[in-house]
């Protein structure tokens, strides 16, 4: 009991003299005395309780004093907001480290060492440094990583140092690692010199039980600051091009040096940390970053406008970086799919454009997308095996993404705008065309298993052809529907003697011609000539087939009806071919307009119908020619008989003519 009282008395004396180490040790002795008293039997509980309360009060009193001293030693001036999210706020931060007066009144020990050692003895050092470490992270260390323009200013004063910030114009959006390491090292060196480089022992003063202050702070801040360095700095320093990977050695060396410097100041202990592991694992990060960048670029291209087009000709080539030949010999240019096919080793030679795409227009974004695929595969050929494989499958993912994204993202425009559906059709055919040979061009420059046959895109070809065809066919169905709607206004070509009926029919024909002409213009120079002619031929065929069906279904055609029907048909015959304008040069379209019968299946049948509308009975019989004439080629027996009955009155001559149609 007397020992307890003695310890408390000595504690009070030491505390009043600001001899914090001695005071903390006396509190420790009092604590031990209390433990001994508690272990003795028969000692009054009330006394023990009051002693315990006394000890707690004194400890809290000392912690208060130590807290006051600590606040004088490390003084923060923080911005008015709790969330230092802007550079403007961060610039208002200051940290004052006061190292004077250097000794207590008895001159026995520096105040700083005394305060920190007393906190260590009382077991409160971590709590104090934890709060300090959070302010250090949020207001100094992390901003230095995030803001390239932020720099540390150190002002030395008689009482200590002041740490504050200044902002200068930065060229880069993300600071280079070496620069960040330099800034952080400056701050940590400052703290080490003015705050943490004091000997702190436990109460027994044993050498092995010394508390290393820098180590305590290092444990508190390292995980968070290294995560910030990775997320806000190292990630952005990973190169996007394999040719720059060698230069990254500088970053790895800078990271190693930074860690070694921190070990020297005792902030770190042990081997490579997550920070250094991240920097050393650059190849994996490069592959991931490269693949991510490629996919982001590809997606941006896919969601850009389709109607910005470029012309593709049989001579068009994809721009590809030069590749090293697999044998390591001379450097040669890889053949893109649109290059000339090698000639066969005999007299029968293929055309130089046998495997080329026909002239058409594709989206500029799709051309860039294909260039991106070629460039990524080129890069894969110079990368290490894991990276090469990752890059190869990223290129496959680009095409999977196109297949999923484009039809969905552009759905409305592909349905509404005939020109875009035509461009999309070309885009898909262009991609499918390249996919046929894309894998083969790079296969032998890629690692196994890719070089053993896995490097192929041929399996994706049918899907892309189908995607292009389905979209265009859907547009064709839409256009056919519109043509038939317009022709439905012709009132089935009944009773053309009636002026209203004739006007309605004439207007319907004009609308059909106008629709076809408009389509001819929007598909002009876009679709390959062959596809253009087939598409326009199919639509014109839809219109004239509908006219043939309606006219052959008429039960009664007067002479005037026949004349007017003939006039309507002649309009279609004369103006129908003029909608075939696949080329912008007007003079070059004549050839295709003359070839209309090739593309319009019912063209000759339509012409025969016009002849019937103006022919007499004998001429019809002559054109039938016992089922061997041109009329018999286009019309069935029943159709011809039906037309004869509609056009001619019931006479013996008509009966004789009908008898010959068999």
Short mmCIF file of N, CA, C and O in Angstrom, two decimals, residues 316-326 329-340 371 374-375 378 440-442 445:
data_model
loop_
_atom_site.label_atom_id
_atom_site.label_comp_id
_atom_site.label_asym_id
_atom_site.label_seq_id
_atom_site.Cartn_x
_atom_site.Cartn_y
_atom_site.Cartn_z
N UNK A 316 -7.69 -2.06 -102.36
CA UNK A 316 -7.56 -1.51 -101.00
C UNK A 316 -6.79 -2.47 -100.10
O UNK A 316 -6.95 -3.69 -100.19
N UNK A 317 -5.96 -1.88 -99.23
CA UNK A 317 -5.17 -2.69 -98.30
C UNK A 317 -5.35 -2.15 -96.89
O UNK A 317 -5.60 -0.97 -96.70
N UNK A 318 -5.19 -3.03 -95.91
CA UNK A 318 -5.21 -2.60 -94.52
C UNK A 318 -3.79 -2.23 -94.12
O UNK A 318 -2.84 -2.95 -94.41
N UNK A 319 -3.67 -1.07 -93.47
CA UNK A 319 -2.34 -0.63 -93.04
C UNK A 319 -1.90 -1.44 -91.84
O UNK A 319 -2.54 -1.42 -90.80
N UNK A 320 -0.80 -2.19 -91.99
CA UNK A 320 -0.30 -3.03 -90.91
C UNK A 320 1.17 -2.75 -90.69
O UNK A 320 1.92 -2.57 -91.65
N UNK A 321 1.61 -2.69 -89.41
CA UNK A 321 3.05 -2.53 -89.17
C UNK A 321 3.82 -3.71 -89.75
O UNK A 321 3.28 -4.81 -89.86
N UNK A 322 5.06 -3.49 -90.14
CA UNK A 322 5.86 -4.58 -90.71
C UNK A 322 6.12 -5.64 -89.65
O UNK A 322 6.38 -5.33 -88.50
N UNK A 323 6.05 -6.89 -90.09
CA UNK A 323 6.26 -8.01 -89.17
C UNK A 323 7.58 -8.71 -89.46
O UNK A 323 8.00 -8.82 -90.61
N UNK A 324 8.18 -9.24 -88.40
CA UNK A 324 9.38 -10.05 -88.57
C UNK A 324 8.94 -11.42 -89.07
O UNK A 324 7.99 -11.99 -88.57
N UNK A 325 9.64 -11.95 -90.07
CA UNK A 325 9.27 -13.27 -90.57
C UNK A 325 9.54 -14.31 -89.49
O UNK A 325 10.42 -14.13 -88.66
N UNK A 326 8.77 -15.43 -89.47
CA UNK A 326 8.89 -16.41 -88.38
C UNK A 326 10.30 -16.95 -88.23
O UNK A 326 10.75 -17.26 -87.16
N UNK A 329 14.31 -13.97 -90.49
CA UNK A 329 15.03 -13.43 -91.65
C UNK A 329 14.67 -11.99 -91.88
O UNK A 329 14.45 -11.23 -90.96
N UNK A 330 14.58 -11.64 -93.15
CA UNK A 330 14.31 -10.23 -93.46
C UNK A 330 12.89 -9.86 -93.06
O UNK A 330 11.99 -10.70 -93.04
N UNK A 331 12.71 -8.60 -92.76
CA UNK A 331 11.39 -8.10 -92.39
C UNK A 331 10.54 -7.99 -93.64
O UNK A 331 10.99 -7.52 -94.66
N UNK A 332 9.31 -8.45 -93.54
CA UNK A 332 8.43 -8.33 -94.71
C UNK A 332 7.03 -7.91 -94.30
O UNK A 332 6.62 -8.12 -93.17
N UNK A 333 6.34 -7.34 -95.23
CA UNK A 333 4.98 -6.86 -95.00
C UNK A 333 4.01 -8.03 -95.07
O UNK A 333 4.05 -8.82 -96.01
N UNK A 334 3.13 -8.20 -94.06
CA UNK A 334 2.16 -9.29 -94.14
C UNK A 334 1.14 -8.98 -95.22
O UNK A 334 0.80 -7.83 -95.44
N UNK A 335 0.65 -10.01 -95.85
CA UNK A 335 -0.35 -9.78 -96.90
C UNK A 335 -1.71 -9.60 -96.26
O UNK A 335 -2.15 -10.45 -95.50
N UNK A 336 -2.34 -8.50 -96.57
CA UNK A 336 -3.71 -8.34 -96.08
C UNK A 336 -4.61 -9.09 -97.05
O UNK A 336 -4.22 -9.39 -98.17
N UNK A 337 -5.83 -9.43 -96.61
CA UNK A 337 -6.70 -10.26 -97.44
C UNK A 337 -6.97 -9.66 -98.81
O UNK A 337 -7.31 -10.36 -99.74
N UNK A 338 -6.85 -8.34 -98.92
CA UNK A 338 -7.18 -7.73 -100.20
C UNK A 338 -5.97 -7.62 -101.13
O UNK A 338 -6.06 -7.06 -102.20
N UNK A 339 -4.82 -8.20 -100.70
CA UNK A 339 -3.67 -8.22 -101.59
C UNK A 339 -3.91 -9.19 -102.74
O UNK A 339 -4.75 -10.08 -102.66
N UNK A 340 -3.10 -9.09 -103.74
CA UNK A 340 -3.24 -9.98 -104.88
C UNK A 340 -3.00 -11.42 -104.46
O UNK A 340 -2.12 -11.73 -103.67
N UNK A 371 -8.18 -2.09 -88.84
CA UNK A 371 -6.78 -1.69 -88.63
C UNK A 371 -6.37 -1.96 -87.18
O UNK A 371 -5.25 -2.41 -86.92
N UNK A 374 -5.64 -5.65 -86.82
CA UNK A 374 -4.34 -6.00 -87.41
C UNK A 374 -3.18 -5.51 -86.53
O UNK A 374 -2.21 -6.23 -86.30
N UNK A 375 -3.30 -4.27 -86.04
CA UNK A 375 -2.22 -3.71 -85.21
C UNK A 375 -2.07 -4.47 -83.90
O UNK A 375 -0.95 -4.71 -83.44
N UNK A 378 -0.41 -7.68 -84.66
CA UNK A 378 1.01 -7.40 -84.93
C UNK A 378 1.77 -7.28 -83.62
O UNK A 378 2.87 -7.80 -83.47
N UNK A 440 -4.59 -16.69 -90.40
CA UNK A 440 -3.51 -17.33 -91.15
C UNK A 440 -2.30 -16.41 -91.31
O UNK A 440 -1.16 -16.86 -91.26
N UNK A 441 -2.57 -15.11 -91.47
CA UNK A 441 -1.47 -14.16 -91.68
C UNK A 441 -0.54 -14.05 -90.48
O UNK A 441 0.64 -13.77 -90.62
N UNK A 442 -1.09 -14.25 -89.28
CA UNK A 442 -0.29 -14.07 -88.07
C UNK A 442 0.06 -15.40 -87.37
O UNK A 442 0.87 -15.40 -86.45
N UNK A 445 3.60 -16.55 -86.41
CA UNK A 445 4.38 -15.63 -85.60
C UNK A 445 3.89 -15.62 -84.16
O UNK A 445 4.40 -14.86 -83.33
#
